Coordinates of C-alpha atoms in Angstrom, one line a residue:
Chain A
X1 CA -36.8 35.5 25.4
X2 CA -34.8 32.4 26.6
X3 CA -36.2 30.5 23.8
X4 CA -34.7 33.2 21.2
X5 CA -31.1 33.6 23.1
X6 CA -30.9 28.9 23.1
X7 CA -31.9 29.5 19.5
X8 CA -29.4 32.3 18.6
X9 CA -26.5 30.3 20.6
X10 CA -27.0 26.7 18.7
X11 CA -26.9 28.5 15.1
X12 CA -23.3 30.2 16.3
X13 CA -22.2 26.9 17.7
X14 CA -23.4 25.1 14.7
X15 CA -21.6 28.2 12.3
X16 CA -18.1 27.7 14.2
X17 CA -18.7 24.2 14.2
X18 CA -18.6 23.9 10.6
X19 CA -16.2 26.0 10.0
X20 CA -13.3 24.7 12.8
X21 CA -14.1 20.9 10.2
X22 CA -13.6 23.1 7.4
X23 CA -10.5 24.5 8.2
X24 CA -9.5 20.9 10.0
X25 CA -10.5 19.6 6.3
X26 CA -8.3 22.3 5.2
X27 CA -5.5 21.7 6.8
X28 CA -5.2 18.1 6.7
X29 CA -5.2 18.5 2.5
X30 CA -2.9 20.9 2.5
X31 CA -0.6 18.5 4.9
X32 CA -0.6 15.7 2.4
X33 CA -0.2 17.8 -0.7
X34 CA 2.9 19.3 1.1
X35 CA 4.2 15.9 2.5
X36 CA 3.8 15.2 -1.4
X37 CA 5.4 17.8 -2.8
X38 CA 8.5 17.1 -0.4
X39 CA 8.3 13.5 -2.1
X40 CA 7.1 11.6 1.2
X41 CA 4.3 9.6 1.6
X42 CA 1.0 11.3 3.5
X43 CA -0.4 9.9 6.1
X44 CA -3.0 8.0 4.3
X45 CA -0.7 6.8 2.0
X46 CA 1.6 5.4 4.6
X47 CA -1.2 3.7 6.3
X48 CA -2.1 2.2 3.3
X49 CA 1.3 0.8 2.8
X50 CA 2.0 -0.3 6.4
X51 CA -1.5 -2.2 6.8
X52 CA -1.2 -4.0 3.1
X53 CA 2.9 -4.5 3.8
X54 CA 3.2 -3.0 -0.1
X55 CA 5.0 0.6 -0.6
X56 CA 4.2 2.5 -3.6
X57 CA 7.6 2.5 -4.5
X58 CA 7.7 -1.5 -4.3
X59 CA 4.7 -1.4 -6.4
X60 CA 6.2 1.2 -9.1
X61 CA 9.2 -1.2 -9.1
X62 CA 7.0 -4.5 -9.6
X63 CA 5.1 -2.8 -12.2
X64 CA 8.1 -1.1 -13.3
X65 CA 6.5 2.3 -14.2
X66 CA 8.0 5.5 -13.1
X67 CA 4.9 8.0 -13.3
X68 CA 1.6 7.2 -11.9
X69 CA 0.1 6.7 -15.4
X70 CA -3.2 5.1 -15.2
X71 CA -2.6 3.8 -19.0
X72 CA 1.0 3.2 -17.9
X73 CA 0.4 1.1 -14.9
X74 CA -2.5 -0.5 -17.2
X75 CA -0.6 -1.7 -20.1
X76 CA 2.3 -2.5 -17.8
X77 CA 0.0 -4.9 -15.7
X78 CA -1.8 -6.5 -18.2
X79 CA 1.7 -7.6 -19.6
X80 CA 3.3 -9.1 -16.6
X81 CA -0.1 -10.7 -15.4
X82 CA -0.3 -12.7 -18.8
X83 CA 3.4 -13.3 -18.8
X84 CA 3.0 -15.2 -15.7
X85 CA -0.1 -17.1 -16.2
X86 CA -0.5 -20.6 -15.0
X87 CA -1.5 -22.0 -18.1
X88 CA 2.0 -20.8 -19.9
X89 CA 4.0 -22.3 -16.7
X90 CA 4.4 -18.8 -14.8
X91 CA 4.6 -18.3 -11.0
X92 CA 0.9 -17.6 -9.5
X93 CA 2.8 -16.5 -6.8
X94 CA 4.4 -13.7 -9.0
X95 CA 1.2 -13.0 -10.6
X96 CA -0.2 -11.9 -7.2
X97 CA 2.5 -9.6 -6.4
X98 CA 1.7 -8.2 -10.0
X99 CA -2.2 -8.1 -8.3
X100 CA -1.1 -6.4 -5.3
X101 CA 1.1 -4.2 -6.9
X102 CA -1.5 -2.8 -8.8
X103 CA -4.2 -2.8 -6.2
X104 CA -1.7 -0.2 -4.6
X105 CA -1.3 2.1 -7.5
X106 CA -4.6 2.5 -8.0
X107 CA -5.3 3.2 -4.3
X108 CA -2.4 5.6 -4.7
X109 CA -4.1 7.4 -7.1
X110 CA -7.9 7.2 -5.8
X111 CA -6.0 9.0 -2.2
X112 CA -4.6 11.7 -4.4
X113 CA -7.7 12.2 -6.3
X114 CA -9.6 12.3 -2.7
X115 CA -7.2 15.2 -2.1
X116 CA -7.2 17.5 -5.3
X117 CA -11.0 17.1 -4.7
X118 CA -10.8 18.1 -0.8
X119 CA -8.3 21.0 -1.8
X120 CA -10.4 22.7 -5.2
X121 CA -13.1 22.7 -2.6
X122 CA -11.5 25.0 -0.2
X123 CA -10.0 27.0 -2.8
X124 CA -12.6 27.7 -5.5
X125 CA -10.9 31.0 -6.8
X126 CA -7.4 29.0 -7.7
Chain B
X1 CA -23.4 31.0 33.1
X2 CA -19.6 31.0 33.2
X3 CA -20.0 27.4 35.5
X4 CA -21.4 26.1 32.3
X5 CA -19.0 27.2 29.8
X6 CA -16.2 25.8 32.2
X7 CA -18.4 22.4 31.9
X8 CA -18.0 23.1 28.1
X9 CA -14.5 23.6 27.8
X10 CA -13.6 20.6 30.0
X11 CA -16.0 18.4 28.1
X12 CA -13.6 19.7 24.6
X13 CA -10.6 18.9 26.7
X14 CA -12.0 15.6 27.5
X15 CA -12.7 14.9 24.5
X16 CA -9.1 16.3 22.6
X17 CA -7.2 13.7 24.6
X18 CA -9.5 10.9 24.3
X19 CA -8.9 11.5 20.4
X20 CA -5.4 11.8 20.3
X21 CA -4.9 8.8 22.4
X22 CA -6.8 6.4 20.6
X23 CA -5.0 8.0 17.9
X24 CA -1.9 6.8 19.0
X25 CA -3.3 3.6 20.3
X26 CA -4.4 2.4 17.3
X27 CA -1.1 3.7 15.8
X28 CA 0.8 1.2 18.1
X29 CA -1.3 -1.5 17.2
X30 CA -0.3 -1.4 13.4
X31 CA 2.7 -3.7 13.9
X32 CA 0.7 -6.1 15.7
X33 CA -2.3 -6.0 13.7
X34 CA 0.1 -7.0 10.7
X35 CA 2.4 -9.0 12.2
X36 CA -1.3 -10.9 12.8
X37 CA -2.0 -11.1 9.8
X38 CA 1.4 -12.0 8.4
X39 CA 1.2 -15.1 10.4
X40 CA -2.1 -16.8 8.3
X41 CA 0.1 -18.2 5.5
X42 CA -2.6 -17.3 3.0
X43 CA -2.1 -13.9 3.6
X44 CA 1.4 -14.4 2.0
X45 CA -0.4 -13.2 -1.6
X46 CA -2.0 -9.9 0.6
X47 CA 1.9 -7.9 0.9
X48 CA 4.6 -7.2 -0.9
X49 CA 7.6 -9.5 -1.1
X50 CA 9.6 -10.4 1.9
X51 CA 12.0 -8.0 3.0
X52 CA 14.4 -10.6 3.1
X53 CA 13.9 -13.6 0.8
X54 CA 13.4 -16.6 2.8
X55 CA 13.5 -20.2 0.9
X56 CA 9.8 -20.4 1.9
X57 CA 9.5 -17.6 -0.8
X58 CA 12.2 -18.7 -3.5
X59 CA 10.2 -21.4 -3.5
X60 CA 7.1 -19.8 -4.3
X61 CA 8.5 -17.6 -6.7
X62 CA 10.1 -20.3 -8.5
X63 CA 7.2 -22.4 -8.1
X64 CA 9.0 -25.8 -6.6
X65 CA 8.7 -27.7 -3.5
X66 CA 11.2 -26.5 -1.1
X67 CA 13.1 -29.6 -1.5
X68 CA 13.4 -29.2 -5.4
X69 CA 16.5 -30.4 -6.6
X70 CA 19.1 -28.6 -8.9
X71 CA 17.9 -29.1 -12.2
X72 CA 13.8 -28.5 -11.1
X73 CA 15.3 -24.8 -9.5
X74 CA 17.1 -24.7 -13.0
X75 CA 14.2 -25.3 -15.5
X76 CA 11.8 -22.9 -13.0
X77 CA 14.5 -20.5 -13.2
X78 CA 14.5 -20.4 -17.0
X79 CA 11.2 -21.0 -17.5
X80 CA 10.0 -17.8 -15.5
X81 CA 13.1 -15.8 -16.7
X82 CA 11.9 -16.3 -20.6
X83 CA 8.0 -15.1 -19.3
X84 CA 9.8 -12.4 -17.7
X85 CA 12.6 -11.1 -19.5
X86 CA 13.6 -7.2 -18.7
X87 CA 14.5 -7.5 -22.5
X88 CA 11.0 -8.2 -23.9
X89 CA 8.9 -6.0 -21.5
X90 CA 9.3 -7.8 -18.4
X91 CA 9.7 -5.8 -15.1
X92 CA 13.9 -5.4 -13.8
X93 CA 12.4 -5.7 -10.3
X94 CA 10.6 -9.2 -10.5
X95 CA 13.4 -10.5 -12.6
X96 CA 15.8 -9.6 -10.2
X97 CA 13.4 -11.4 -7.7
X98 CA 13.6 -14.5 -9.7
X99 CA 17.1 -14.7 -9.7
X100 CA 17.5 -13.9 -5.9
X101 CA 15.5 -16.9 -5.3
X102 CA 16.9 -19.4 -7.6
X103 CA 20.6 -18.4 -5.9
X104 CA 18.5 -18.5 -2.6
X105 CA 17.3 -22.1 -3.2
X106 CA 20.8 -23.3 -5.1
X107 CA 22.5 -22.5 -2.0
X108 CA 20.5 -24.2 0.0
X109 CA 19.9 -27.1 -2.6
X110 CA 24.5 -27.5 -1.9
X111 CA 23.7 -27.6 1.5
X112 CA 21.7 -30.6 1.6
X113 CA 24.1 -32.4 -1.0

């Protein structure tokens, strides 16, 4: 009979369990989208920035783009990384930043992609 | 048993501060983890630029020894600004960069003359 009650008492812990990450999960998207929305960085996004020392903003500006285009931020790279190639006496030093810059972006847009995915998941009726 | 559930809930307790503490510890230990690594000078590539141009930088940008004279900051400074000119696709931001650090170094090139 004990055996039955342990059994019946682990599945409920395990049920609430899963659905206390959920809703954590939940919330957490929800958070970011919101931070988003009021045009400030989450709180992945700005610890991205402070632990690489590059904002997205800095890196919009370097690659001067103003949406986060993946063609945009594509075409606009491969310009200024050429433009400032060793071999045609640019800066490698400039170059980098052009690297960085674009290391960022696309970070930016893998940590919104993370959180579309994170929020369709909650919500599958929207 | 209720002793157990009170085991239970202090355990979760335990276990709530623990998180948010390390939470904030390893908040705190941001600035200091890159101020860290701020201080390897190959690590100057890894960040943005400088939030205040030093000559260090100017003359990295430009691509001179820090000691370059006036005509060396000159030629880098035209050099880059034809590879980089807002005019023919180049970004406003680095070109503004470039400029900043050719002033940058000319003002410090006056000093020394």
């Amino acid at each position: 009979m004990a055996k039955y009650l342990a059994q019946i008492v682990v599945m409920g812990v395990q049920v609430v369990g899963r659905a206390f990450a959920r809703a954590l999960q939940q919330e957490y998207a929800a958070s970011q989208a919101a931070a988003r929305a009021r045009g400030r960085p989450g709180q992945q996004s700005a610890a991205v920035s402070s632990i690489t020392g590059m904002s997205v903003q800095e890196a919009q500006q370097i690659l001067n783009v103003s949406t986060l285009s993946p063609e945009e931020i594509q075409k606009s790279y491969e310009h200024l990384f050429k433009a400032n190639e060793k071999s045609v006496g640019g800066s490698f030093y400039l170059q980098s930043k052009v690297v960085r810059a674009k290391e960022r972006l696309d970070e930016e847009l893998n940590i919104q992609k993370q959180e579309q995915n994170q929020q369709s998941q909650q919500n599958p009726e929207t | 048993q209720a002793s157990s559930m009170v085991a239970v809930g202090l355990a979760l307790a335990a276990a709530g501060f623990a998180g948010r503490y390390a939470m904030q510890a390893m908040k705190q230990m941001e600035p200091q983890v890159k101020q860290a690594l701020q201080s390897f000078p190959n690590t100057s590539a890894f960040c943005g630029f400088e939030p205040k141009m030093t000559k260090r930088e100017a003359a990295l940008i430009l691509g001179v020894s820090p000691t370059a004279n006036k005509n060396k900051i000159r030629e880098a400074h035209r050099k880059l600004m034809v590879l980089n000119h807002p005019d023919r696709g180049g970004s406003p931001y680095i070109a503004a960069k470039i400029n900043e650090a050719k002033d940058l170094m000319d003002g410090q090139a006056r000093k020394q003359s």
